[in-house]
mmCIF file of C-alpha atoms in Angstrom:
data_model
loop_
_atom_site.group_PDB
_atom_site.id
_atom_site.type_symbol
_atom_site.label_atom_id
_atom_site.label_comp_id
_atom_site.label_asym_id
_atom_site.label_seq_id
_atom_site.Cartn_x
_atom_site.Cartn_y
_atom_site.Cartn_z
ATOM 1 C CA THR N 12 28.976 29.345 -34.320
ATOM 2 C CA LYS N 13 31.388 26.986 -35.662
ATOM 3 C CA MET N 14 31.790 27.428 -39.381
ATOM 4 C CA GLY N 15 30.926 24.455 -41.702
ATOM 5 C CA LEU N 16 32.804 23.254 -44.775
ATOM 6 C CA PRO N 17 33.399 26.020 -47.574
ATOM 7 C CA PRO N 18 31.919 25.140 -51.028
ATOM 8 C CA LEU N 19 34.239 23.281 -53.348
ATOM 9 C CA GLU N 20 34.072 24.420 -56.910
ATOM 10 C CA TYR N 21 35.012 22.993 -60.189
ATOM 11 C CA SER N 22 36.314 26.389 -61.399
ATOM 12 C CA ASP N 23 38.930 26.212 -58.648
ATOM 13 C CA CYS N 24 40.562 23.169 -60.475
ATOM 14 C CA PHE N 25 41.733 25.578 -63.008
ATOM 15 C CA LEU N 26 43.702 27.895 -60.676
ATOM 16 C CA ASP N 27 44.661 25.371 -58.180
ATOM 17 C CA SER N 28 45.115 28.078 -55.659
ATOM 18 C CA PRO N 29 46.447 27.630 -52.186
ATOM 19 C CA SER N 30 43.034 28.315 -50.838
ATOM 20 C CA PHE N 31 41.555 25.546 -53.064
ATOM 21 C CA ARG N 32 44.151 23.331 -51.615
ATOM 22 C CA GLU N 33 43.108 24.208 -47.942
ATOM 23 C CA ILE N 34 39.351 23.534 -48.795
ATOM 24 C CA ILE N 35 40.329 20.175 -50.229
ATOM 25 C CA SER N 36 42.267 19.553 -47.074
ATOM 26 C CA LEU N 37 39.269 20.376 -44.943
ATOM 27 C CA TYR N 38 37.036 17.786 -46.917
ATOM 28 C CA GLU N 39 39.670 15.193 -46.507
ATOM 29 C CA GLN N 40 39.744 15.701 -42.893
ATOM 30 C CA GLU N 41 36.091 15.205 -42.490
ATOM 31 C CA LEU N 42 36.374 12.365 -44.842
ATOM 32 C CA GLU N 43 39.043 10.562 -42.857
ATOM 33 C CA LEU N 44 37.257 11.221 -39.478
ATOM 34 C CA ASN N 45 34.104 9.773 -40.818
ATOM 35 C CA THR N 46 35.680 6.813 -42.424
ATOM 36 C CA ARG N 47 37.178 5.996 -38.889
ATOM 37 C CA VAL N 48 33.901 6.423 -37.227
ATOM 38 C CA VAL N 49 32.140 4.208 -39.790
ATOM 39 C CA LYS N 50 34.864 1.582 -39.683
ATOM 40 C CA ASN N 51 34.518 1.451 -35.829
ATOM 41 C CA LEU N 52 30.596 1.167 -36.174
ATOM 42 C CA VAL N 53 31.011 -1.667 -38.409
ATOM 43 C CA LYS N 54 33.332 -3.435 -35.797
ATOM 44 C CA GLU N 55 31.124 -2.695 -33.081
ATOM 45 C CA CYS N 56 27.966 -3.806 -35.105
ATOM 46 C CA ASN N 57 29.647 -7.018 -35.737
ATOM 47 C CA ASN N 58 30.525 -7.381 -31.950
ATOM 48 C CA MET N 59 26.973 -6.532 -30.937
ATOM 49 C CA ILE N 60 25.638 -9.238 -33.415
ATOM 50 C CA GLN N 61 27.896 -11.744 -31.791
ATOM 51 C CA LYS N 62 27.096 -10.889 -28.197
ATOM 52 C CA THR N 63 23.355 -10.717 -29.062
ATOM 53 C CA GLU N 64 23.555 -14.216 -30.493
ATOM 54 C CA GLU N 65 25.467 -15.651 -27.555
ATOM 55 C CA PHE N 66 22.871 -13.989 -25.159
ATOM 56 C CA SER N 67 19.953 -15.332 -27.155
ATOM 57 C CA ARG N 68 21.469 -18.978 -27.108
ATOM 58 C CA VAL N 69 21.645 -18.646 -23.369
ATOM 59 C CA GLN N 70 18.188 -17.351 -23.101
ATOM 60 C CA GLN N 71 16.793 -20.249 -25.060
ATOM 61 C CA GLU N 72 18.695 -22.626 -23.028
ATOM 62 C CA PHE N 73 17.296 -20.769 -19.984
ATOM 63 C CA ALA N 74 13.710 -21.105 -21.225
ATOM 64 C CA ARG N 75 14.027 -24.911 -22.213
ATOM 65 C CA GLY N 76 15.569 -25.701 -18.725
ATOM 66 C CA LEU N 77 12.488 -23.680 -17.188
ATOM 67 C CA SER N 78 10.086 -25.837 -19.133
ATOM 68 C CA GLN N 79 11.547 -29.026 -17.627
ATOM 69 C CA PHE N 80 10.918 -27.866 -14.075
ATOM 70 C CA ARG N 81 8.272 -30.143 -12.456
ATOM 71 C CA PHE N 82 6.305 -29.830 -9.193
ATOM 72 C CA GLN N 83 5.912 -33.137 -7.290
ATOM 73 C CA THR N 84 2.907 -32.908 -5.105
ATOM 74 C CA ILE N 85 2.375 -34.204 -1.570
ATOM 75 C CA GLY N 86 -0.225 -36.641 -1.775
ATOM 76 C CA THR N 87 -2.249 -38.024 -4.644
ATOM 77 C CA GLU N 88 -3.546 -34.918 -6.662
ATOM 78 C CA LYS N 89 -1.855 -31.512 -7.240
ATOM 79 C CA THR N 90 -3.489 -28.412 -5.502
ATOM 80 C CA GLU N 91 -5.131 -25.837 -7.666
ATOM 81 C CA ASP N 92 -2.164 -23.524 -6.742
ATOM 82 C CA GLU N 93 0.449 -26.057 -7.976
ATOM 83 C CA VAL N 94 -1.454 -26.508 -11.378
ATOM 84 C CA LEU N 95 -1.736 -22.804 -11.694
ATOM 85 C CA ILE N 96 2.107 -22.334 -11.051
ATOM 86 C CA ALA N 97 3.278 -25.299 -13.126
ATOM 87 C CA ASP N 98 1.114 -23.889 -16.122
ATOM 88 C CA SER N 99 2.442 -20.399 -15.651
ATOM 89 C CA LEU N 100 6.222 -21.560 -15.570
ATOM 90 C CA GLN N 101 5.443 -23.266 -19.042
ATOM 91 C CA SER N 102 3.965 -20.130 -20.365
ATOM 92 C CA PHE N 103 6.839 -18.017 -19.203
ATOM 93 C CA ALA N 104 9.237 -20.567 -21.047
ATOM 94 C CA ARG N 105 7.234 -20.161 -24.111
ATOM 95 C CA LEU N 106 7.425 -16.211 -23.855
ATOM 96 C CA PHE N 107 11.027 -16.462 -23.618
ATOM 97 C CA LEU N 108 11.253 -18.488 -26.614
ATOM 98 C CA SER N 109 8.953 -16.326 -28.689
ATOM 99 C CA ILE N 110 10.917 -13.195 -27.673
ATOM 100 C CA GLU N 111 14.088 -14.985 -28.964
ATOM 101 C CA ASP N 112 12.501 -15.678 -32.246
ATOM 102 C CA TYR N 113 11.570 -11.969 -32.533
ATOM 103 C CA ARG N 114 15.298 -11.112 -31.664
ATOM 104 C CA GLN N 115 16.474 -13.526 -34.151
ATOM 105 C CA ASN N 116 14.406 -11.658 -36.823
ATOM 106 C CA MET N 117 15.886 -8.427 -35.779
ATOM 107 C CA LEU N 118 19.397 -9.646 -35.978
ATOM 108 C CA MET N 119 18.791 -10.909 -39.436
ATOM 109 C CA ALA N 120 17.549 -7.338 -40.453
ATOM 110 C CA ILE N 121 20.505 -5.767 -38.573
ATOM 111 C CA LYS N 122 22.871 -7.912 -40.707
ATOM 112 C CA VAL N 123 21.375 -6.606 -43.954
ATOM 113 C CA ARG N 124 20.114 -3.076 -43.256
ATOM 114 C CA LEU N 125 22.700 -1.947 -40.957
ATOM 115 C CA LEU N 126 25.874 -4.012 -41.189
ATOM 116 C CA LYS N 127 25.818 -4.649 -44.911
ATOM 117 C CA THR N 128 24.850 -1.056 -45.873
ATOM 118 C CA LEU N 129 27.467 0.711 -43.509
ATOM 119 C CA GLU N 130 30.189 -1.624 -44.956
ATOM 120 C CA ASN N 131 29.089 -0.873 -48.581
ATOM 121 C CA PHE N 132 29.141 2.951 -48.081
ATOM 122 C CA ARG N 133 32.625 2.660 -46.443
ATOM 123 C CA LYS N 134 33.995 0.485 -49.179
ATOM 124 C CA GLU N 135 32.094 1.760 -52.390
ATOM 125 C CA HIS N 136 32.213 5.540 -51.492
ATOM 126 C CA MET N 137 34.304 6.530 -48.684
ATOM 127 C CA LYS N 138 37.387 4.048 -49.561
ATOM 128 C CA LYS N 139 37.150 5.083 -53.260
ATOM 129 C CA ALA N 140 37.268 8.722 -52.256
ATOM 130 C CA ILE N 141 40.540 7.885 -50.347
ATOM 131 C CA GLU N 142 41.875 6.130 -53.334
ATOM 132 C CA GLU N 143 40.842 9.130 -55.507
ATOM 133 C CA LYS N 144 42.955 11.371 -53.103
ATOM 134 C CA ARG N 145 46.176 9.255 -53.786
ATOM 135 C CA LYS N 146 45.464 9.523 -57.519
ATOM 136 C CA PHE N 147 44.954 13.220 -57.173
ATOM 137 C CA ASP N 148 48.256 13.552 -55.019
ATOM 138 C CA ASP N 149 50.145 11.483 -57.436
ATOM 139 C CA ALA N 150 48.721 13.545 -60.502
ATOM 140 C CA SER N 151 49.647 16.678 -58.757
ATOM 141 C CA LYS N 152 53.251 15.696 -57.862
ATOM 142 C CA LYS N 153 53.686 14.342 -61.449
ATOM 143 C CA TYR N 154 52.287 17.482 -62.985
ATOM 144 C CA TYR N 155 54.239 20.104 -60.985
ATOM 145 C CA THR N 156 57.687 17.976 -61.169
ATOM 146 C CA PHE N 157 56.999 17.994 -65.104
ATOM 147 C CA LEU N 158 56.485 21.567 -64.980
ATOM 148 C CA ASN N 159 59.497 22.367 -63.113
ATOM 149 C CA SER N 160 61.713 20.061 -65.283
ATOM 150 C CA TYR N 161 59.969 21.635 -68.205
ATOM 151 C CA LEU N 162 60.711 25.173 -67.392
ATOM 152 C CA THR N 163 64.218 24.382 -66.136
ATOM 153 C CA THR N 164 65.088 22.796 -69.501
ATOM 154 C CA LYS N 165 63.803 25.629 -71.522
ATOM 155 C CA ALA N 166 65.015 28.471 -69.433
ATOM 156 C CA PRO N 167 66.790 31.200 -71.632
ATOM 157 C CA LYS N 168 70.584 31.292 -71.657
ATOM 158 C CA LYS N 169 72.841 34.185 -70.695
ATOM 159 C CA ARG N 170 72.299 37.204 -72.753
ATOM 160 C CA ASP N 171 69.089 35.465 -74.476
ATOM 161 C CA THR N 172 65.816 36.927 -73.546
ATOM 162 C CA THR N 173 63.646 34.285 -74.935
ATOM 163 C CA ALA N 174 63.527 30.322 -74.799
ATOM 164 C CA VAL N 175 62.495 28.432 -77.855
ATOM 165 C CA VAL N 176 59.781 25.875 -77.175
ATOM 166 C CA SER N 177 58.878 23.361 -79.773
ATOM 167 C CA ASN N 178 55.336 22.502 -80.773
ATOM 168 C CA THR N 179 55.897 18.652 -79.626
ATOM 169 C CA GLU N 180 57.031 19.840 -76.208
ATOM 170 C CA LYS N 181 54.211 22.356 -75.801
ATOM 171 C CA ASP N 182 51.705 19.660 -76.658
ATOM 172 C CA GLN N 183 53.079 17.410 -74.222
ATOM 173 C CA PHE N 184 52.774 20.292 -71.588
ATOM 174 C CA GLU N 185 49.257 20.754 -72.393
ATOM 175 C CA ARG N 186 48.435 17.148 -72.235
ATOM 176 C CA GLU N 187 49.919 16.868 -68.724
ATOM 177 C CA LYS N 188 48.059 20.015 -67.721
ATOM 178 C CA ALA N 189 44.645 18.542 -69.013
ATOM 179 C CA GLN N 190 45.344 15.238 -67.578
ATOM 180 C CA PHE N 191 45.936 16.744 -64.046
ATOM 181 C CA ARG N 192 42.883 18.969 -64.234
ATOM 182 C CA GLN N 193 40.874 16.121 -65.192
ATOM 183 C CA ILE N 194 41.946 14.219 -62.069
ATOM 184 C CA SER N 195 41.175 17.432 -60.149
ATOM 185 C CA PHE N 196 37.763 17.478 -61.508
ATOM 186 C CA ASP N 197 37.152 13.774 -60.775
ATOM 187 C CA TYR N 198 38.527 14.321 -57.248
ATOM 188 C CA VAL N 199 36.263 17.363 -56.497
ATOM 189 C CA CYS N 200 33.282 15.410 -57.997
ATOM 190 C CA ARG N 201 34.033 12.396 -55.548
ATOM 191 C CA LEU N 202 34.360 14.587 -52.561
ATOM 192 C CA GLN N 203 31.341 16.411 -53.303
ATOM 193 C CA ASP N 204 29.516 12.904 -53.916
ATOM 194 C CA VAL N 205 30.765 11.572 -50.536
ATOM 195 C CA HIS N 206 29.727 14.553 -48.592
ATOM 196 C CA ALA N 207 26.185 14.532 -50.176
ATOM 197 C CA GLN N 208 25.757 10.636 -50.017
ATOM 198 C CA LYS N 209 26.507 10.499 -46.185
ATOM 199 C CA HIS N 210 23.183 12.380 -45.485
ATOM 200 C CA TYR N 211 21.283 9.366 -46.584
ATOM 201 C CA GLU N 212 23.788 6.423 -47.224
ATOM 202 C CA PHE N 213 24.893 6.702 -43.620
ATOM 203 C CA VAL N 214 21.473 7.745 -41.992
ATOM 204 C CA GLU N 215 19.232 5.344 -43.691
ATOM 205 C CA PRO N 216 20.711 2.193 -42.105
ATOM 206 C CA ILE N 217 20.750 4.078 -38.741
ATOM 207 C CA LEU N 218 17.077 4.723 -39.209
ATOM 208 C CA GLY N 219 16.526 1.004 -40.107
ATOM 209 C CA TYR N 220 18.337 -0.196 -37.059
ATOM 210 C CA VAL N 221 16.093 2.076 -34.850
ATOM 211 C CA SER N 222 13.014 0.694 -36.650
ATOM 212 C CA ASP N 223 14.104 -3.037 -36.157
ATOM 213 C CA MET N 224 15.102 -2.284 -32.548
ATOM 214 C CA THR N 225 11.599 -0.660 -31.752
ATOM 215 C CA THR N 226 9.865 -3.281 -33.643
ATOM 216 C CA PHE N 227 11.518 -5.973 -31.702
ATOM 217 C CA LEU N 228 10.796 -4.219 -28.280
ATOM 218 C CA HIS N 229 7.112 -3.653 -29.297
ATOM 219 C CA GLN N 230 6.795 -7.355 -30.141
ATOM 220 C CA ALA N 231 8.306 -8.478 -26.962
ATOM 221 C CA TYR N 232 6.071 -6.064 -24.998
ATOM 222 C CA GLU N 233 2.973 -7.313 -26.776
ATOM 223 C CA GLU N 234 4.013 -10.862 -26.018
ATOM 224 C CA ALA N 235 4.401 -10.066 -22.377
ATOM 225 C CA LEU N 236 1.187 -7.959 -22.335
ATOM 226 C CA ASN N 237 -0.890 -11.012 -23.508
ATOM 227 C CA LEU N 238 0.493 -12.988 -20.301
ATOM 228 C CA LYS N 239 -0.189 -10.001 -17.974
ATOM 229 C CA PRO N 240 -3.522 -11.515 -16.433
ATOM 230 C CA GLN N 241 -1.657 -14.716 -15.845
ATOM 231 C CA ILE N 242 1.244 -12.866 -14.470
ATOM 232 C CA ASP N 243 -0.991 -10.823 -12.205
ATOM 233 C CA GLY N 244 -2.681 -13.944 -10.915
ATOM 234 C CA ILE N 245 0.467 -15.913 -10.298
ATOM 235 C CA GLN N 246 1.973 -12.977 -8.407
ATOM 236 C CA PHE N 247 -1.169 -12.834 -6.287
ATOM 237 C CA LYS N 248 -1.011 -16.688 -5.544
ATOM 238 C CA VAL N 249 2.706 -16.652 -4.813
ATOM 239 C CA GLN N 250 2.031 -13.863 -2.280
ATOM 240 C CA LEU N 251 -0.648 -15.811 -0.657
ATOM 241 C CA LEU N 252 1.357 -18.977 -0.375
ATOM 242 C CA ARG N 253 4.289 -16.826 1.016
ATOM 243 C CA GLU N 254 2.019 -15.386 3.822
ATOM 244 C CA THR N 255 0.390 -18.751 4.378
ATOM 245 C CA HIS N 256 3.553 -20.390 4.773
ATOM 246 C CA GLU N 257 4.955 -17.734 7.130
ATOM 247 C CA SER N 258 1.847 -17.596 9.402
ATOM 248 C CA GLU N 259 1.970 -21.587 9.777
ATOM 249 C CA GLN N 260 5.776 -21.571 10.228
ATOM 250 C CA GLU N 261 5.572 -20.819 13.908
ATOM 251 C CA LYS N 262 3.085 -23.764 14.441
ATOM 252 C CA ALA N 263 5.600 -26.113 12.432
ATOM 253 C CA TYR N 264 8.408 -24.952 14.705
ATOM 254 C CA GLN N 265 6.100 -25.779 17.873
ATOM 255 C CA LEU N 266 5.113 -29.092 16.329
ATOM 256 C CA LYS N 267 8.876 -29.865 15.634
ATOM 257 C CA ALA N 268 9.746 -29.158 19.278
ATOM 258 C CA GLN N 269 6.901 -31.303 20.594
ATOM 259 C CA VAL N 270 8.047 -34.273 18.368
ATOM 260 C CA ILE N 271 11.522 -34.059 19.480
ATOM 261 C CA GLU N 272 10.484 -33.921 23.079
ATOM 262 C CA ASP N 273 8.133 -36.944 22.520
ATOM 263 C CA GLY N 274 10.953 -38.858 20.745
ATOM 264 C CA LEU N 275 13.345 -38.291 23.514
ATOM 265 C CA GLN N 276 10.792 -39.915 25.808
ATOM 266 C CA GLY N 277 10.102 -42.741 23.531
ATOM 267 C CA MET N 278 6.606 -41.605 22.774
ATOM 268 C CA VAL N 279 6.842 -41.524 18.891
ATOM 269 C CA HIS N 280 4.998 -44.214 17.252
ATOM 270 C CA HIS N 281 2.226 -44.824 14.661
ATOM 271 C CA PRO N 282 -1.279 -44.802 16.280
ATOM 272 C CA GLU N 283 -1.865 -48.394 15.464
ATOM 273 C CA PHE N 284 0.953 -49.485 17.670
ATOM 274 C CA LEU N 285 2.000 -49.203 21.357
ATOM 275 C CA LYS N 286 5.563 -48.694 20.452
ATOM 276 C CA GLN N 287 7.955 -48.705 17.627
ATOM 277 C CA GLY N 288 11.708 -48.405 17.092
ATOM 278 C CA HIS N 289 14.841 -50.019 16.200
ATOM 279 C CA VAL N 290 16.253 -53.172 18.033
ATOM 280 C CA MET N 291 19.800 -54.088 18.131
ATOM 281 C CA VAL N 292 20.260 -58.064 18.670
ATOM 282 C CA MET N 293 23.581 -59.461 19.424
ATOM 283 C CA GLU N 294 24.688 -62.601 17.753
ATOM 284 C CA ARG N 295 27.725 -64.672 18.648
ATOM 285 C CA ARG N 296 29.712 -65.927 15.585
ATOM 286 C CA GLY N 297 32.886 -67.904 15.214
ATOM 287 C CA GLY N 298 35.846 -66.060 13.998
ATOM 288 C CA ILE N 299 38.167 -63.152 15.111
ATOM 289 C CA SER N 300 35.255 -60.626 16.075
ATOM 290 C CA GLY N 301 32.883 -63.390 17.534
ATOM 291 C CA ILE N 302 30.090 -60.896 18.051
ATOM 292 C CA HIS N 303 27.757 -59.399 15.452
ATOM 293 C CA TRP N 304 24.869 -57.022 15.884
ATOM 294 C CA GLN N 305 21.680 -57.458 13.971
ATOM 295 C CA ARG N 306 19.417 -54.473 13.624
ATOM 296 C CA PHE N 307 15.572 -54.901 13.292
ATOM 297 C CA PHE N 308 12.857 -52.212 13.296
ATOM 298 C CA LEU N 309 10.096 -53.410 15.788
ATOM 299 C CA SER N 310 6.466 -52.480 15.932
ATOM 300 C CA VAL N 311 4.433 -53.514 19.157
ATOM 301 C CA SER N 312 0.598 -53.745 19.021
ATOM 302 C CA GLN N 313 -1.742 -54.796 21.652
ATOM 303 C CA LYS N 314 -2.611 -58.153 19.734
ATOM 304 C CA ARG N 315 1.004 -59.012 18.348
ATOM 305 C CA ALA N 316 4.324 -57.746 17.634
ATOM 306 C CA THR N 317 5.502 -57.510 14.034
ATOM 307 C CA GLU N 318 9.368 -57.056 12.984
ATOM 308 C CA ASN N 319 10.958 -56.030 9.814
ATOM 309 C CA ASP N 320 14.698 -56.167 8.624
#
């Protein structure tokens, strides 16, 4: 089993041992990794919101376009099937628009509960911990640089066994040491806080996102479920219309072939007339061309012949 992080104790700040620095390094590595992860999640969340908003706009345009589709009936009145199909298409368009309303509500919740909370956790906690690290590193460097200088200056001369340290210098040393320890305490406290806060500051917005997503999916499902009887009915009607068309298609092909044959024999005309068709009449005119053809449509009945331009 992989070992977790060892405990980080305040008392270790007094010793500042190599093992204490190793433990701090482990906490820092985890902090840096999680900071990158949260930063990337915030980036992907922004991208997800943008793409979802674009999809929602397109979906709404599709729904509005669908609502504008109209069936022109053959004859004076629409058939029952045409009325049912037209009504169903309008219902589907309203369904898509309703779903997009729910999606917009989900997006608003995501912006607040997920995006804003993750961004706040990164800036207010993780980023400040990284700033505390810089402060700790600077304080550590300053303290040990001062200690080295202090000891070098006060090192005993040759043949001397002691070094004289004034009270003022000693007080300054104690102040530097106390300041470094205080910064160490603050840094350890910050690392412990971030480690504990990630268990709820990070997890809570993820739970909120899961809740918002499942709520949206449930609302969309309920809207579609309300239309299920209509969907089932229209599917049955459409299937019947397809089967009817396919069964009559052969008859239509036979009728087309018969009409073509009759037309080639000059037998195509309205029942009221003996013969109908276009007649080309030549007219002589002055000018270069001299000849002009005038086209007429002629209908011949038993009683009289009528002509139309």
